[in-house]
mmCIF file of C-alpha atoms and ligand atoms in Angstrom:
data_model
loop_
_atom_site.group_PDB
_atom_site.id
_atom_site.type_symbol
_atom_site.label_atom_id
_atom_site.label_comp_id
_atom_site.label_asym_id
_atom_site.label_seq_id
_atom_site.Cartn_x
_atom_site.Cartn_y
_atom_site.Cartn_z
ATOM 1 C CA UNK I 1 141.003 124.777 87.017
ATOM 2 C CA UNK I 2 139.074 121.872 85.495
ATOM 3 C CA UNK I 3 138.387 118.415 86.808
ATOM 4 C CA UNK I 4 136.888 115.456 84.984
ATOM 5 C CA UNK I 5 133.633 114.247 86.417
ATOM 6 C CA UNK I 6 134.108 110.636 85.392
ATOM 7 C CA UNK I 7 136.806 108.520 83.758
ATOM 8 C CA UNK I 8 134.875 108.227 80.492
ATOM 9 C CA UNK I 9 134.448 111.992 80.635
ATOM 10 C CA UNK I 10 130.970 111.810 79.105
ATOM 11 C CA UNK I 11 129.424 114.208 81.547
ATOM 12 C CA UNK I 12 132.072 116.752 80.592
ATOM 13 C CA UNK I 13 134.336 118.922 82.667
ATOM 14 C CA UNK I 14 133.370 120.735 85.801
ATOM 15 C CA UNK I 15 134.791 124.161 86.408
ATOM 16 C CA UNK I 16 136.251 123.798 89.895
ATOM 17 C CA UNK I 17 136.148 127.550 90.387
ATOM 18 C CA UNK I 18 132.425 127.760 89.709
ATOM 19 C CA UNK I 19 131.112 124.968 91.874
ATOM 20 C CA UNK I 20 127.857 125.556 93.724
ATOM 21 C CA UNK I 21 128.590 126.020 97.433
ATOM 22 C CA UNK I 22 125.301 124.455 98.393
ATOM 23 C CA UNK I 23 123.432 121.719 96.505
ATOM 24 C CA UNK I 24 119.984 120.539 97.576
ATOM 25 C CA UNK I 25 118.336 117.348 96.359
ATOM 26 C CA UNK I 26 114.735 116.115 96.494
ATOM 27 C CA UNK I 27 115.481 112.397 96.677
ATOM 28 C CA UNK I 28 112.418 111.254 94.730
ATOM 29 C CA UNK I 29 111.508 108.155 92.754
ATOM 30 C CA UNK I 30 112.388 105.370 95.182
ATOM 31 C CA UNK I 31 108.895 103.862 95.072
ATOM 32 C CA UNK I 32 108.705 103.773 91.272
ATOM 33 C CA UNK I 33 112.205 102.316 91.075
ATOM 34 C CA UNK I 34 111.144 99.433 93.344
ATOM 35 C CA UNK I 35 107.833 98.927 91.536
ATOM 36 C CA UNK I 36 109.635 98.571 88.204
ATOM 37 C CA UNK I 37 111.496 95.657 89.779
ATOM 38 C CA UNK I 38 108.379 94.088 91.287
ATOM 39 C CA UNK I 39 109.708 94.878 94.770
ATOM 40 C CA UNK I 40 108.120 96.600 97.782
ATOM 41 C CA UNK I 41 108.571 100.373 98.074
ATOM 42 C CA UNK I 42 110.824 99.916 101.105
ATOM 43 C CA UNK I 43 113.348 98.196 98.815
ATOM 44 C CA UNK I 44 113.484 101.424 96.825
ATOM 45 C CA UNK I 45 114.071 103.468 99.969
ATOM 46 C CA UNK I 46 116.985 101.227 100.952
ATOM 47 C CA UNK I 47 118.476 101.643 97.470
ATOM 48 C CA UNK I 48 117.890 105.404 97.695
ATOM 49 C CA UNK I 49 119.817 105.526 100.975
ATOM 50 C CA UNK I 50 122.818 103.914 99.265
ATOM 51 C CA UNK I 51 122.646 106.472 96.469
ATOM 52 C CA UNK I 52 122.562 109.234 99.062
ATOM 53 C CA UNK I 53 125.685 107.857 100.728
ATOM 54 C CA UNK I 54 127.552 107.746 97.412
ATOM 55 C CA UNK I 55 126.466 111.231 96.384
ATOM 56 C CA UNK I 56 127.409 112.690 99.790
ATOM 57 C CA UNK I 57 130.900 111.182 99.484
ATOM 58 C CA UNK I 58 131.215 112.503 95.953
ATOM 59 C CA UNK I 59 130.165 115.986 97.060
ATOM 60 C CA UNK I 60 132.822 115.879 99.739
ATOM 61 C CA UNK I 61 135.447 114.741 97.218
ATOM 62 C CA UNK I 62 134.755 117.501 94.715
ATOM 63 C CA UNK I 63 134.564 120.218 97.383
ATOM 64 C CA UNK I 64 130.869 121.020 97.819
ATOM 65 C CA UNK I 65 130.342 122.759 101.176
ATOM 66 C CA UNK I 66 126.701 121.918 101.861
ATOM 67 C CA UNK I 67 124.442 119.134 100.634
ATOM 68 C CA UNK I 68 120.836 119.337 101.786
ATOM 69 C CA UNK I 69 118.666 116.308 101.057
ATOM 70 C CA UNK I 70 114.918 115.922 101.375
ATOM 71 C CA UNK I 71 114.369 112.539 102.956
ATOM 72 C CA UNK I 72 110.937 112.716 104.599
ATOM 73 C CA UNK I 73 108.410 115.535 104.354
ATOM 74 C CA UNK I 74 105.760 116.726 106.807
ATOM 75 C CA UNK I 75 103.277 115.290 104.268
ATOM 76 C CA UNK I 76 104.913 111.869 104.007
ATOM 77 C CA UNK I 77 103.128 110.725 107.193
ATOM 78 C CA UNK I 78 100.121 110.162 104.909
ATOM 79 C CA UNK I 79 101.834 107.030 103.586
ATOM 80 C CA UNK I 80 101.056 103.500 104.807
ATOM 81 C CA UNK I 81 102.422 102.850 108.310
ATOM 82 C CA UNK I 82 104.709 100.036 107.155
ATOM 83 C CA UNK I 83 106.365 102.288 104.577
ATOM 84 C CA UNK I 84 106.872 105.059 107.151
ATOM 85 C CA UNK I 85 108.353 102.543 109.568
ATOM 86 C CA UNK I 86 110.698 101.175 106.919
ATOM 87 C CA UNK I 87 111.928 104.710 106.173
ATOM 88 C CA UNK I 88 112.510 105.426 109.883
ATOM 89 C CA UNK I 89 114.493 102.196 110.200
ATOM 90 C CA UNK I 90 116.648 103.238 107.265
ATOM 91 C CA UNK I 91 117.412 106.596 108.977
ATOM 92 C CA UNK I 92 118.366 104.771 112.104
ATOM 93 C CA UNK I 93 120.714 102.446 110.254
ATOM 94 C CA UNK I 94 122.224 105.318 108.309
ATOM 95 C CA UNK I 95 122.838 107.426 111.427
ATOM 96 C CA UNK I 96 124.361 104.516 113.311
ATOM 97 C CA UNK I 97 126.811 103.865 110.478
ATOM 98 C CA UNK I 98 127.499 107.552 109.937
ATOM 99 C CA UNK I 99 128.389 107.985 113.609
ATOM 100 C CA UNK I 100 130.821 105.060 113.407
ATOM 101 C CA UNK I 101 132.545 106.329 110.284
ATOM 102 C CA UNK I 102 132.349 110.077 110.859
ATOM 103 C CA UNK I 103 135.928 110.487 111.926
ATOM 104 C CA UNK I 104 137.160 108.694 108.799
ATOM 105 C CA UNK I 105 134.637 110.075 106.299
ATOM 106 C CA UNK I 106 134.482 113.652 107.562
ATOM 107 C CA UNK I 107 130.854 114.033 106.519
ATOM 108 C CA UNK I 108 129.120 116.311 109.012
ATOM 109 C CA UNK I 109 125.423 115.839 109.657
ATOM 110 C CA UNK I 110 122.652 118.199 110.674
ATOM 111 C CA UNK I 111 118.955 117.411 110.670
ATOM 112 C CA UNK I 112 116.380 119.953 109.445
ATOM 113 C CA UNK I 113 112.825 119.312 110.585
ATOM 114 C CA UNK I 114 110.631 118.751 113.596
ATOM 115 C CA UNK I 115 112.287 115.781 115.231
ATOM 116 C CA UNK I 116 110.170 115.990 118.404
ATOM 117 C CA UNK I 117 107.740 113.415 116.994
ATOM 118 C CA UNK I 118 110.433 110.893 116.053
ATOM 119 C CA UNK I 119 111.233 107.911 118.282
ATOM 120 C CA UNK I 120 113.498 108.574 121.294
ATOM 121 C CA UNK I 121 116.080 106.220 119.774
ATOM 122 C CA UNK I 122 116.181 108.189 116.539
ATOM 123 C CA UNK I 123 116.346 111.500 118.395
ATOM 124 C CA UNK I 124 119.284 110.249 120.439
ATOM 125 C CA UNK I 125 121.143 109.191 117.297
ATOM 126 C CA UNK I 126 120.442 112.572 115.673
ATOM 127 C CA UNK I 127 121.800 114.430 118.693
ATOM 128 C CA UNK I 128 124.863 112.207 118.813
ATOM 129 C CA UNK I 129 125.599 112.626 115.093
ATOM 130 C CA UNK I 130 125.160 116.404 115.309
ATOM 131 C CA UNK I 131 127.371 116.670 118.385
ATOM 132 C CA UNK I 132 130.241 114.680 116.808
ATOM 133 C CA UNK I 133 129.856 116.659 113.571
ATOM 134 C CA UNK I 134 130.717 119.892 115.350
ATOM 135 C CA UNK I 135 134.279 118.627 115.829
ATOM 136 C CA UNK I 136 135.045 118.145 112.150
ATOM 137 C CA UNK I 137 135.486 120.068 108.930
ATOM 138 C CA UNK I 138 134.216 118.723 105.662
ATOM 139 C CA UNK I 139 131.037 118.675 103.660
ATOM 140 C CA UNK I 140 127.964 119.334 105.775
ATOM 141 C CA UNK I 141 124.967 117.175 104.989
ATOM 142 C CA UNK I 142 121.621 118.556 106.072
ATOM 143 C CA UNK I 143 119.169 115.699 106.288
ATOM 144 C CA UNK I 144 115.568 116.939 106.037
ATOM 145 C CA UNK I 145 113.375 114.660 108.126
ATOM 146 C CA UNK I 146 109.782 115.554 108.975
ATOM 147 C CA UNK I 147 110.649 118.749 107.153
ATOM 148 C CA UNK I 148 108.205 121.115 105.462
ATOM 149 C CA UNK I 149 109.054 124.543 104.092
ATOM 150 C CA UNK I 150 105.810 126.037 105.362
ATOM 151 C CA UNK I 151 106.198 124.418 108.756
ATOM 152 C CA UNK I 152 109.729 125.842 108.982
ATOM 153 C CA UNK I 153 108.457 129.346 108.150
ATOM 154 C CA UNK I 154 105.602 129.160 110.669
ATOM 155 C CA UNK I 155 107.989 127.988 113.390
ATOM 156 C CA UNK I 156 110.371 130.832 112.579
ATOM 157 C CA UNK I 157 107.501 133.347 112.696
ATOM 158 C CA UNK I 158 106.418 132.047 116.097
ATOM 159 C CA UNK I 159 109.946 132.210 117.475
ATOM 160 C CA UNK I 160 110.438 135.726 116.151
ATOM 161 C CA UNK I 161 107.069 136.847 117.606
ATOM 162 C CA UNK I 162 108.279 135.667 120.998
ATOM 163 C CA UNK I 163 111.555 137.562 120.563
ATOM 164 C CA UNK I 164 109.673 140.691 119.433
ATOM 165 C CA UNK I 165 107.432 140.580 122.478
ATOM 166 C CA UNK I 166 110.516 140.772 124.681
ATOM 167 C CA UNK I 167 112.714 143.134 122.666
ATOM 168 C CA UNK I 168 110.622 144.980 120.064
ATOM 169 C CA UNK I 169 113.446 144.289 117.587
ATOM 170 C CA UNK I 170 112.601 145.061 113.949
ATOM 171 C CA UNK I 171 112.354 142.068 111.568
ATOM 172 C CA UNK I 172 114.641 141.889 108.552
ATOM 173 C CA UNK I 173 115.172 139.127 105.988
ATOM 174 C CA UNK I 174 118.490 138.313 107.622
ATOM 175 C CA UNK I 175 116.930 138.154 111.075
ATOM 176 C CA UNK I 176 114.127 135.923 109.805
ATOM 177 C CA UNK I 177 116.641 133.557 108.178
ATOM 178 C CA UNK I 178 118.325 133.152 111.544
ATOM 179 C CA UNK I 179 115.185 131.437 112.866
ATOM 180 C CA UNK I 180 115.123 128.812 110.114
ATOM 181 C CA UNK I 181 116.694 125.357 110.382
ATOM 182 C CA UNK I 182 119.251 126.606 107.867
ATOM 183 C CA UNK I 183 120.469 129.457 110.113
ATOM 184 C CA UNK I 184 124.031 130.405 109.223
ATOM 185 C CA UNK I 185 124.092 128.330 106.018
ATOM 186 C CA UNK I 186 124.128 129.982 102.600
ATOM 187 C CA UNK I 187 121.037 129.464 100.416
ATOM 188 C CA UNK I 188 121.115 126.526 97.983
ATOM 189 C CA UNK I 189 122.660 127.484 94.647
ATOM 190 C CA UNK I 190 121.302 124.421 92.884
ATOM 191 C CA UNK I 191 118.212 122.331 93.643
ATOM 192 C CA UNK I 192 118.013 118.960 91.896
ATOM 193 C CA UNK I 193 114.859 116.896 91.577
ATOM 194 C CA UNK I 194 115.129 113.487 89.962
ATOM 195 C CA UNK I 195 112.185 111.252 88.958
ATOM 196 C CA UNK I 196 110.550 113.581 86.446
ATOM 197 C CA UNK I 197 108.384 115.612 88.834
ATOM 198 C CA UNK I 198 108.726 119.354 88.419
ATOM 199 C CA UNK I 199 107.676 120.793 91.726
ATOM 200 C CA UNK I 200 109.242 121.688 95.054
ATOM 201 C CA UNK I 201 106.796 119.694 97.228
ATOM 202 C CA UNK I 202 107.302 122.061 100.183
ATOM 203 C CA UNK I 203 111.113 121.960 100.064
ATOM 204 C CA UNK I 204 113.195 124.976 101.176
ATOM 205 C CA UNK I 205 110.511 127.490 100.185
ATOM 206 C CA UNK I 206 112.293 130.473 101.734
ATOM 207 C CA UNK I 207 115.830 129.429 100.810
ATOM 208 C CA UNK I 208 114.975 128.541 97.183
ATOM 209 C CA UNK I 209 114.361 132.203 96.250
ATOM 210 C CA UNK I 210 117.257 132.359 93.766
ATOM 211 C CA UNK I 211 118.251 128.715 93.460
ATOM 212 C CA UNK I 212 118.852 127.275 90.006
ATOM 213 C CA UNK I 213 116.473 124.348 89.469
ATOM 214 C CA UNK I 214 117.496 121.160 87.675
ATOM 215 C CA UNK I 215 115.106 118.333 86.837
ATOM 216 C CA UNK I 216 115.899 114.895 85.448
ATOM 217 C CA UNK I 217 113.802 111.796 84.711
ATOM 218 C CA UNK I 218 116.364 109.519 86.373
ATOM 219 C CA UNK I 219 114.900 107.884 89.485
ATOM 220 C CA UNK I 220 116.850 108.633 92.653
ATOM 221 C CA UNK I 221 118.233 105.094 93.224
ATOM 222 C CA UNK I 222 119.672 105.267 89.669
ATOM 223 C CA UNK I 223 121.237 108.697 90.222
ATOM 224 C CA UNK I 224 125.011 108.515 89.823
ATOM 225 C CA UNK I 225 128.033 110.750 90.287
ATOM 226 C CA UNK I 226 127.846 111.348 86.547
ATOM 227 C CA UNK I 227 124.270 112.584 86.871
ATOM 228 C CA UNK I 228 125.435 115.004 89.523
ATOM 229 C CA UNK I 229 128.168 116.213 87.175
ATOM 230 C CA UNK I 230 125.498 116.808 84.530
ATOM 231 C CA UNK I 231 123.452 118.863 86.951
ATOM 232 C CA UNK I 232 126.492 120.897 88.019
ATOM 233 C CA UNK I 233 127.500 121.441 84.385
ATOM 234 C CA UNK I 234 124.006 122.705 83.580
ATOM 235 C CA UNK I 235 124.265 124.986 86.608
ATOM 236 C CA UNK I 236 127.615 126.316 85.434
ATOM 237 C CA UNK I 237 126.058 127.345 82.132
ATOM 238 C CA UNK I 238 123.284 129.323 83.801
ATOM 239 C CA UNK I 239 123.351 133.089 83.957
ATOM 240 C CA UNK I 240 122.527 134.038 87.547
ATOM 241 C CA UNK I 241 121.350 137.617 87.602
ATOM 242 C CA UNK I 242 119.597 137.898 90.962
ATOM 243 C CA UNK I 243 117.288 140.496 89.470
ATOM 244 C CA UNK I 244 120.081 142.643 88.082
ATOM 245 C CA UNK I 245 121.481 143.000 84.572
ATOM 246 C CA UNK I 246 124.739 141.650 83.204
ATOM 247 C CA UNK I 247 127.092 144.380 81.980
HETATM 248 C C1 LIG V 1 111.114 109.570 97.707
HETATM 249 O O1 LIG V 1 110.674 108.533 96.909
HETATM 250 C C2 LIG V 1 111.293 109.163 99.145
HETATM 251 C C3 LIG V 1 110.287 109.721 100.059
HETATM 252 C C4 LIG V 1 109.366 110.587 99.740
HETATM 253 C C5 LIG V 1 110.340 109.263 101.429
HETATM 254 P P1 LIG V 1 109.150 108.193 96.780
HETATM 255 O O2 LIG V 1 108.796 107.189 97.813
HETATM 256 O O3 LIG V 1 108.310 109.423 96.782
HETATM 257 O O4 LIG V 1 109.116 107.512 95.359
HETATM 258 P P2 LIG V 1 107.992 107.673 94.256
HETATM 259 O O5 LIG V 1 107.854 109.129 93.983
HETATM 260 O O6 LIG V 1 106.741 107.078 94.834
HETATM 261 O O7 LIG V 1 108.515 106.909 93.096
HETATM 262 C C1 LIG V 2 109.022 114.882 98.140
HETATM 263 O O1 LIG V 2 108.632 113.752 97.436
HETATM 264 C C2 LIG V 2 109.519 114.489 99.490
HETATM 265 C C3 LIG V 2 110.747 113.726 99.516
HETATM 266 C C4 LIG V 2 111.461 113.342 98.496
HETATM 267 C C5 LIG V 2 111.211 113.382 100.831
HETATM 268 P P1 LIG V 2 107.140 113.249 97.409
HETATM 269 O O2 LIG V 2 107.123 112.020 96.590
HETATM 270 O O3 LIG V 2 106.598 113.152 98.781
HETATM 271 O O4 LIG V 2 106.398 114.460 96.668
HETATM 272 P P2 LIG V 2 105.071 114.497 95.826
HETATM 273 O O5 LIG V 2 103.999 113.833 96.650
HETATM 274 O O6 LIG V 2 105.330 113.748 94.555
HETATM 275 O O7 LIG V 2 104.827 115.942 95.571
HETATM 276 MG MG1 LIG V 3 107.688 110.674 95.312
#
């Protein structure tokens, strides 16, 4: 079955039967987008949050199961304090609104990352959003906040070491995955990075093993539903072999 991505159809047709189950996005380029407009970087982050909201809704509408977005990395604390604060305020606003509209929008939220260092207010909102999310079906959005792929792996290794000390249970890839923030969620099929950078910047290092990567020069605040269609179309043309051969 085919659906049109957009009314003008320019991005082409998506094959509904070959949609990625899990899309991950490195939401990059907010700062440059703001700079181009002579505005402070925080203006770009606010615009990026709106784009995220639109793309999450679109993912829900076309039937994507998981959308994982990189919002703030373990390295982003290096940024000026006022920028970090502006980003935290945007999370807060987003979570507040998401909690209010969750029943209507059916967008479930989970946060990946070490939230222990976030403000108590933010932690409370995260817990509330996650608790309400458990009641609903729909697209699941994993919001990566104070997330680092290496940090996630080290935490998992520590937790497993503790388990091993008590049980002596053998480690397998599956077992290790169960200690990651993404426990129980399939690996991303497609990872999108806008803004022209071609690197992972510590995003989903374990889970990205066989993800298809898609890069575009579009800055995140300019990313549209049509851009997402383009990325999915490119994905649908890829030949995923997982190390095997096609007969
Ligand atoms: C991504 O946009 C958002 C965060 C990393 C928080 P940037 O702020 O990195 O934007 P650029 O890359 O400087 O344009
Ligand atoms: C990656 O973007 C992190 C997020 C989008 C949250 P960065 O802008 O921090 O990455 P680098 O510094 O260009 O690698
Ligand atoms: Mg950046």
